[in-house]
Amino acid sequence: MDNICRVCRSEGTPEKPLYHPCVCTGSIKFIHQEWLVNTKCLFQWHFCDCMPSCSFLVGRIYKCLFTGSVSSLLTLPLDMLSTENLLADCLQGCFVVTCTLCAFISLVWLREQIVHGGAPIWLEHAAPPFNAAGHHQNEAPAGGNGAENVAADQPANPPAENAVVGENPEAQDDQAEEDEEENEEEDDAGVEDAADANNGAQDDMNWNALEWDRAAEELTWERWGIVVGVFIVLMLTFLLNFPPLLAFCPYHIGHFSLVGLGFEEHVQASHFEGLITTIVGYILLAITLIICHGLATLVKFHRSRRLLGVCYIVVKVSLLVVVEIGVFPLICGWWLDICSLEMFDATLKDRELSFQSAPGTTMFLHWLVGMVYVFYFASFILLLREVLRPGVLWFLRNLNDPDFNPVQEMIHLPIYRHLRRFILSVIVFGSIVLLMLWLPIRIIKSLLPNFLPYNVMLYSDAPVSELSLELLLLQVVLPALLEQGHTRQWLKGLVRAWTMTAGYLLDLHSYLLGDQEENENSANQQVNNNQHARNNNAIPVVGEGLHAAHQAILQQGGPVGFQPYRRPLNFPLRIFLLIVFMCITLLIASLICLTLPVFAGRWLMSFWTGTAKIHELYTAACGLYVCWLTIRAVTVLVAWMPQGRRVIFQKVKEWSLMIMKTLIVAVLLAGVVPLLLGLLFELVIVAPLRVPLDQTPLFYPWQDWALGVLHAKIIAAITLMGPQWWLKTVIEQVYANGIRNIDLHYIVRKLAAPVISVLLLSLCVPYVIASGVVPLLGVTAEMQNLVHRRIYPFLLMVVVLMAILSFQVRQFKRLYEHIKNDK
């Protein structure tokens, strides 16, 4: 077939050649230049123009479908013409369209994961998902070959006492599960496949819903643009004719099921009826897909079986993502709150009242706390892996492993293994919270009755807000401590010292840290074992997918970096004593962290505030900094001691000068600039929105400074991510110099003076105009008050408009020059 134009459907000529300006292929690849020039702007204009109206229609249809009444369907045409709640419906429609777009992109990405990683074995063969989903790709689906491979991998004799152990606990655990699954697996699956092949069912077997055997091309940004563009056109048609099925069908399935089971009242009392009902509907839909997949397997409907299997994978991965990212952090957050109630003198009734008054905010805050807890726990596990012998933490996933792919595990592993991991994670995380939070609080209340509770309650007339304090602590104090390299090194050194102590006391040094001599002696033996394992594990053929090769590579010779160790006498007892010692250490560390910073902070703040109660965020932040500075000073002095008294005096002189320069810079950049920035934000945004014209706004410098610190950090981050200009150049230079090479003259002249001058002008010029110029014009007192209160946001709007106009003028000039150069 000759190449033709996608618009006029005519062939190319020497006078009108065909071009292919984009990554489109097939019959829409080529186009004449005249159509390219004439239709490009027109298409973009009409496409952008239809989006608000479509979002409005989508919002109205969405509300109609989820009301659950027939009258809403009958009045839908009239509701489309109504102007009531127009803005809210448009926003809701935009949200629905965005969620649908994200769902489509997620489905495309999930398809790429399945294509690149290979389909589960139960989808490739005629076995139900609950029977063959747990098998690896390099296992035989049935017969004696799989049992032979299992027997070949098992050791002939158990390791003796004081012997060098090179076992792979994780592989052994998986192997035991494979043994159980293989004993439960029926032997007629392979017979059915052979019978289907002999009966001439090759066409049905070769049909593939997602084209597994076809090598998928990498999705570049250009292809993503085409995919998203085509999807939006189809999505608009779909949403205008039949709105969101992804939520409509599961919602009503869950709704009818909950009503039938009598759980409707309990779901309504949760304040999240829609979300819970939809999740229940998805669970029932997954169960239905499993049953239908099994029935299709029995009656040998291969196309239906494969399509049902693909739908089940989509629902399964979606539910697992919700559980891993949503449910688990939420459980951790609530458990942390429950275990720390006595620390804040709160009760479950208080939490219930908070949930009743603001359920969405309460759930979000608990989810956020849980996510922070999970993040820091994972960070600590990564630090432990740097200290301990590879193989000690075999029961925990290594997030730094390049071969670790959680989505592939969601696709291939059966549900019961995910459920087992979830329950185990809840038990481990919950036990750690009990050990490091609930138990220390009980001990502190017994030994120090007057120490708790922490003072976190603020009165309505307090000059500061709890939000500003929390933002200051989370955005300034903790990052400043955790981002310091030596702080992490201190923690790593403490972990190493504890590990060496516990190893020598319990004779577990080889198990915890490994023996370098034995590793070198057993290097050749390990290579031989790896070679023997490679001979036993057959590499799968290409048709089995990349996931099969991936699993085979992972199972060659045990885990990456695994080191053997010497197993002492009474090894289980020693491991039990190690766990007890670890629990005692974590308990003592938690007691110190909960008391020492707060003690130090309260003692220091008492010199300033006397007997007045201070929010514990202040005392904790002050105590953390004091403890950190004390430890840092001690470590520096210990490092300088061997160099002699003269070198110490020289170092003290240099550090004193550096500290003085740092204090001057801190006063300017961390004191004056945030104060002026916070006050400007108060005058421009907060006061016009919160204080009526007939009332006088009150300004609290401490709160303005706290919020100004956060604003300054955000502005600095945006500046560093933005284009190159003078402020970005100066900030990058200051960061590059650091504290040791701080240049006070450069910072004052290039950064502090210009920024402070701009902020002072922004504060003073409007005030001079409102208080000095406007009264000279003879206006009324009401007009003077109006100008005085609204001049700051008005001038901000003028400046923003001038900046936008200036930017557009520059862009038009660049466009003009570009067109002129092309011509």
Short mmCIF file of N, CA and C in Angstrom, two decimals, residues 64-167:
data_model
loop_
_atom_site.label_atom_id
_atom_site.label_comp_id
_atom_site.label_asym_id
_atom_site.label_seq_id
_atom_site.Cartn_x
_atom_site.Cartn_y
_atom_site.Cartn_z
N CYS A 64 -25.45 12.02 39.86
CA CYS A 64 -26.70 11.31 39.57
C CYS A 64 -26.56 9.82 39.82
N LEU A 65 -25.46 9.23 39.36
CA LEU A 65 -25.29 7.79 39.47
C LEU A 65 -25.10 7.33 40.90
N PHE A 66 -24.47 8.13 41.74
CA PHE A 66 -24.14 7.70 43.08
C PHE A 66 -25.14 8.16 44.14
N THR A 67 -26.26 8.75 43.72
CA THR A 67 -27.31 9.06 44.69
C THR A 67 -28.10 7.82 45.07
N GLY A 68 -28.14 6.84 44.17
CA GLY A 68 -28.81 5.58 44.48
C GLY A 68 -30.32 5.63 44.38
N SER A 69 -30.89 6.62 43.67
CA SER A 69 -32.34 6.72 43.54
C SER A 69 -32.71 6.82 42.06
N VAL A 70 -33.92 6.36 41.76
CA VAL A 70 -34.40 6.40 40.37
C VAL A 70 -34.78 7.82 39.98
N SER A 71 -35.25 8.61 40.93
CA SER A 71 -35.66 9.98 40.61
C SER A 71 -34.50 10.82 40.08
N SER A 72 -33.31 10.54 40.58
CA SER A 72 -32.16 11.30 40.09
C SER A 72 -31.89 11.01 38.62
N LEU A 73 -32.14 9.77 38.18
CA LEU A 73 -31.98 9.44 36.76
C LEU A 73 -33.03 10.14 35.91
N LEU A 74 -34.25 10.24 36.42
CA LEU A 74 -35.32 10.89 35.66
C LEU A 74 -35.11 12.39 35.54
N THR A 75 -34.54 12.99 36.57
CA THR A 75 -34.33 14.45 36.55
C THR A 75 -32.95 14.84 36.05
N LEU A 76 -32.19 13.88 35.51
CA LEU A 76 -30.85 14.19 35.04
C LEU A 76 -30.83 15.23 33.92
N PRO A 77 -31.71 15.17 32.89
CA PRO A 77 -31.68 16.22 31.86
C PRO A 77 -31.91 17.62 32.42
N LEU A 78 -32.81 17.73 33.41
CA LEU A 78 -33.04 19.05 34.00
C LEU A 78 -31.86 19.49 34.87
N ASP A 79 -31.22 18.53 35.54
CA ASP A 79 -30.05 18.88 36.35
C ASP A 79 -28.91 19.37 35.49
N MET A 80 -28.82 18.88 34.25
CA MET A 80 -27.76 19.33 33.36
C MET A 80 -27.89 20.82 33.03
N LEU A 81 -29.12 21.31 32.98
CA LEU A 81 -29.36 22.71 32.63
C LEU A 81 -29.38 23.63 33.85
N SER A 82 -29.29 23.08 35.04
CA SER A 82 -29.36 23.88 36.26
C SER A 82 -28.04 24.62 36.48
N THR A 83 -28.13 25.82 37.03
CA THR A 83 -26.94 26.63 37.36
C THR A 83 -26.60 26.57 38.84
N GLU A 84 -27.25 25.72 39.59
CA GLU A 84 -26.99 25.59 41.02
C GLU A 84 -25.71 24.79 41.25
N ASN A 85 -24.87 25.28 42.15
CA ASN A 85 -23.60 24.62 42.49
C ASN A 85 -22.75 24.37 41.25
N LEU A 86 -22.68 25.38 40.41
CA LEU A 86 -21.98 25.20 39.15
C LEU A 86 -20.48 25.03 39.37
N LEU A 87 -19.88 25.87 40.22
CA LEU A 87 -18.44 25.78 40.45
C LEU A 87 -18.07 24.46 41.14
N ALA A 88 -18.88 24.05 42.12
CA ALA A 88 -18.58 22.81 42.83
C ALA A 88 -18.68 21.61 41.91
N ASP A 89 -19.68 21.61 41.02
CA ASP A 89 -19.82 20.49 40.08
C ASP A 89 -18.67 20.46 39.08
N CYS A 90 -18.21 21.63 38.66
CA CYS A 90 -17.07 21.67 37.74
C CYS A 90 -15.81 21.13 38.42
N LEU A 91 -15.59 21.53 39.65
CA LEU A 91 -14.41 21.01 40.37
C LEU A 91 -14.51 19.51 40.60
N GLN A 92 -15.70 19.04 40.95
CA GLN A 92 -15.87 17.60 41.15
C GLN A 92 -15.68 16.85 39.84
N GLY A 93 -16.18 17.41 38.75
CA GLY A 93 -15.97 16.77 37.45
C GLY A 93 -14.52 16.72 37.05
N CYS A 94 -13.78 17.81 37.31
CA CYS A 94 -12.34 17.79 37.03
C CYS A 94 -11.62 16.72 37.86
N PHE A 95 -12.05 16.56 39.10
CA PHE A 95 -11.45 15.53 39.94
C PHE A 95 -11.73 14.13 39.40
N VAL A 96 -12.97 13.90 38.94
CA VAL A 96 -13.31 12.59 38.38
C VAL A 96 -12.52 12.32 37.11
N VAL A 97 -12.41 13.33 36.24
CA VAL A 97 -11.64 13.15 35.01
C VAL A 97 -10.18 12.87 35.32
N THR A 98 -9.63 13.58 36.31
CA THR A 98 -8.23 13.34 36.69
C THR A 98 -8.03 11.93 37.23
N CYS A 99 -8.95 11.48 38.08
CA CYS A 99 -8.84 10.11 38.61
C CYS A 99 -8.95 9.08 37.50
N THR A 100 -9.84 9.32 36.54
CA THR A 100 -9.97 8.38 35.42
C THR A 100 -8.71 8.36 34.57
N LEU A 101 -8.12 9.52 34.35
CA LEU A 101 -6.87 9.59 33.60
C LEU A 101 -5.75 8.85 34.33
N CYS A 102 -5.66 9.06 35.64
CA CYS A 102 -4.64 8.34 36.41
C CYS A 102 -4.88 6.84 36.39
N ALA A 103 -6.15 6.42 36.45
CA ALA A 103 -6.45 4.99 36.38
C ALA A 103 -6.04 4.40 35.04
N PHE A 104 -6.28 5.14 33.97
CA PHE A 104 -5.87 4.63 32.65
C PHE A 104 -4.36 4.52 32.53
N ILE A 105 -3.65 5.54 32.99
CA ILE A 105 -2.19 5.49 32.94
C ILE A 105 -1.66 4.34 33.80
N SER A 106 -2.30 4.11 34.95
CA SER A 106 -1.88 3.00 35.80
C SER A 106 -2.10 1.66 35.12
N LEU A 107 -3.22 1.53 34.39
CA LEU A 107 -3.47 0.28 33.67
C LEU A 107 -2.43 0.06 32.57
N VAL A 108 -2.08 1.12 31.84
CA VAL A 108 -1.05 0.99 30.80
C VAL A 108 0.28 0.61 31.42
N TRP A 109 0.61 1.23 32.56
CA TRP A 109 1.88 0.91 33.22
C TRP A 109 1.87 -0.52 33.76
N LEU A 110 0.72 -0.97 34.29
CA LEU A 110 0.61 -2.35 34.76
C LEU A 110 0.76 -3.33 33.61
N ARG A 111 0.21 -3.01 32.46
CA ARG A 111 0.41 -3.87 31.29
C ARG A 111 1.88 -3.97 30.92
N GLU A 112 2.60 -2.85 31.00
CA GLU A 112 4.04 -2.89 30.71
C GLU A 112 4.77 -3.78 31.72
N GLN A 113 4.35 -3.71 32.99
CA GLN A 113 4.98 -4.57 33.99
C GLN A 113 4.73 -6.04 33.69
N ILE A 114 3.51 -6.37 33.28
CA ILE A 114 3.20 -7.77 32.96
C ILE A 114 3.95 -8.22 31.72
N VAL A 115 4.04 -7.36 30.71
CA VAL A 115 4.72 -7.74 29.47
C VAL A 115 6.21 -7.94 29.70
N HIS A 116 6.83 -7.04 30.46
CA HIS A 116 8.27 -7.14 30.68
C HIS A 116 8.62 -8.23 31.70
N GLY A 117 7.80 -8.39 32.73
CA GLY A 117 8.12 -9.36 33.77
C GLY A 117 7.56 -10.74 33.54
N GLY A 118 6.67 -10.90 32.56
CA GLY A 118 6.08 -12.19 32.32
C GLY A 118 4.78 -12.37 33.07
N ALA A 119 3.88 -13.15 32.49
CA ALA A 119 2.59 -13.40 33.12
C ALA A 119 2.73 -14.48 34.19
N PRO A 120 1.84 -14.51 35.17
CA PRO A 120 1.87 -15.61 36.15
C PRO A 120 1.67 -16.95 35.47
N ILE A 121 2.20 -18.00 36.09
CA ILE A 121 2.14 -19.31 35.47
C ILE A 121 0.72 -19.84 35.39
N TRP A 122 -0.14 -19.44 36.35
CA TRP A 122 -1.52 -19.91 36.30
C TRP A 122 -2.29 -19.26 35.17
N LEU A 123 -1.81 -18.13 34.66
CA LEU A 123 -2.47 -17.51 33.51
C LEU A 123 -2.00 -18.13 32.21
N GLU A 124 -0.75 -18.59 32.18
CA GLU A 124 -0.22 -19.22 30.97
C GLU A 124 -0.71 -20.64 30.83
N HIS A 125 -0.96 -21.33 31.96
CA HIS A 125 -1.43 -22.70 31.94
C HIS A 125 -2.86 -22.76 32.44
N ALA A 126 -3.44 -23.91 32.30
CA ALA A 126 -4.85 -24.07 32.68
C ALA A 126 -4.98 -24.44 34.14
N ALA A 127 -4.41 -23.65 35.03
CA ALA A 127 -4.51 -23.89 36.46
C ALA A 127 -5.15 -22.69 37.13
N PRO A 128 -5.99 -22.89 38.15
CA PRO A 128 -6.63 -21.76 38.83
C PRO A 128 -5.61 -20.93 39.58
N PRO A 129 -5.89 -19.64 39.81
CA PRO A 129 -4.91 -18.76 40.45
C PRO A 129 -4.59 -19.14 41.87
N PHE A 130 -5.55 -19.73 42.60
CA PHE A 130 -5.26 -20.08 43.99
C PHE A 130 -4.51 -21.40 44.10
N ASN A 131 -4.20 -22.05 42.95
CA ASN A 131 -3.52 -23.33 43.00
C ASN A 131 -2.12 -23.26 42.43
N ALA A 132 -1.89 -22.43 41.43
CA ALA A 132 -0.58 -22.37 40.78
C ALA A 132 0.06 -21.02 40.85
N ALA A 133 -0.57 -20.05 41.52
CA ALA A 133 0.00 -18.71 41.54
C ALA A 133 1.25 -18.62 42.36
N GLY A 134 1.42 -19.52 43.31
CA GLY A 134 2.58 -19.44 44.17
C GLY A 134 3.83 -20.04 43.58
N HIS A 135 3.77 -20.69 42.41
CA HIS A 135 4.93 -21.35 41.84
C HIS A 135 5.77 -20.36 41.07
N HIS A 136 7.07 -20.59 41.08
CA HIS A 136 7.98 -19.78 40.29
C HIS A 136 7.97 -20.24 38.85
N GLN A 137 8.48 -19.40 38.00
CA GLN A 137 8.43 -19.68 36.58
C GLN A 137 9.30 -20.86 36.20
N ASN A 138 10.37 -21.13 36.93
CA ASN A 138 11.25 -22.21 36.54
C ASN A 138 10.87 -23.53 37.18
N GLU A 139 9.68 -23.64 37.79
CA GLU A 139 9.21 -24.89 38.33
C GLU A 139 8.40 -25.63 37.27
N ALA A 140 8.41 -26.94 37.37
CA ALA A 140 7.54 -27.73 36.52
C ALA A 140 6.12 -27.65 37.06
N PRO A 141 5.12 -27.47 36.20
CA PRO A 141 3.76 -27.35 36.71
C PRO A 141 3.25 -28.61 37.37
N ALA A 142 3.72 -29.76 36.98
CA ALA A 142 3.29 -31.01 37.60
C ALA A 142 4.33 -32.07 37.28
N GLY A 143 4.21 -33.24 37.92
CA GLY A 143 5.12 -34.32 37.62
C GLY A 143 6.25 -34.39 38.60
N GLY A 144 7.22 -35.25 38.30
CA GLY A 144 8.29 -35.51 39.23
C GLY A 144 9.49 -34.63 39.06
N ASN A 145 9.60 -33.83 37.98
CA ASN A 145 10.80 -33.01 37.78
C ASN A 145 10.92 -31.95 38.85
N GLY A 146 9.78 -31.37 39.21
CA GLY A 146 9.83 -30.36 40.25
C GLY A 146 10.28 -30.94 41.57
N ALA A 147 9.82 -32.13 41.91
CA ALA A 147 10.24 -32.75 43.15
C ALA A 147 11.72 -33.08 43.12
N GLU A 148 12.23 -33.48 41.96
CA GLU A 148 13.65 -33.78 41.87
C GLU A 148 14.49 -32.53 42.07
N ASN A 149 14.05 -31.41 41.51
CA ASN A 149 14.79 -30.17 41.69
C ASN A 149 14.79 -29.75 43.16
N VAL A 150 13.66 -29.92 43.82
CA VAL A 150 13.58 -29.58 45.24
C VAL A 150 14.52 -30.44 46.05
N ALA A 151 14.54 -31.74 45.76
CA ALA A 151 15.41 -32.63 46.50
C ALA A 151 16.87 -32.33 46.23
N ALA A 152 17.18 -31.92 45.02
CA ALA A 152 18.57 -31.62 44.71
C ALA A 152 19.07 -30.40 45.45
N ASP A 153 18.18 -29.44 45.73
CA ASP A 153 18.61 -28.23 46.41
C ASP A 153 18.71 -28.41 47.92
N GLN A 154 18.09 -29.44 48.48
CA GLN A 154 18.11 -29.61 49.92
C GLN A 154 19.41 -30.26 50.36
N PRO A 155 19.98 -29.88 51.51
CA PRO A 155 21.21 -30.50 51.98
C PRO A 155 20.96 -31.92 52.44
N ALA A 156 22.01 -32.75 52.27
CA ALA A 156 21.87 -34.16 52.65
C ALA A 156 21.79 -34.31 54.15
N ASN A 157 22.63 -33.58 54.90
CA ASN A 157 22.66 -33.68 56.35
C ASN A 157 22.51 -32.29 56.96
N PRO A 158 21.88 -32.16 58.10
CA PRO A 158 21.78 -30.84 58.74
C PRO A 158 23.13 -30.39 59.24
N PRO A 159 23.38 -29.06 59.33
CA PRO A 159 24.68 -28.57 59.77
C PRO A 159 24.93 -28.91 61.22
N ALA A 160 26.15 -29.33 61.50
CA ALA A 160 26.51 -29.68 62.87
C ALA A 160 26.82 -28.44 63.67
N GLU A 161 26.95 -28.63 64.99
CA GLU A 161 27.29 -27.51 65.84
C GLU A 161 28.71 -27.04 65.55
N ASN A 162 28.94 -25.69 65.70
CA ASN A 162 30.24 -25.07 65.43
C ASN A 162 30.68 -25.29 63.99
N ALA A 163 29.72 -25.47 63.08
CA ALA A 163 30.06 -25.66 61.67
C ALA A 163 29.80 -24.38 60.93
N VAL A 164 30.46 -24.23 59.79
CA VAL A 164 30.26 -23.06 58.95
C VAL A 164 28.99 -23.25 58.16
N VAL A 165 28.07 -22.31 58.33
CA VAL A 165 26.75 -22.43 57.72
C VAL A 165 26.67 -21.46 56.56
N GLY A 166 26.26 -21.97 55.39
CA GLY A 166 26.09 -21.11 54.22
C GLY A 166 24.70 -21.19 53.68
N GLU A 167 23.73 -21.31 54.57
CA GLU A 167 22.36 -21.55 54.15
C GLU A 167 21.73 -20.27 53.62
#
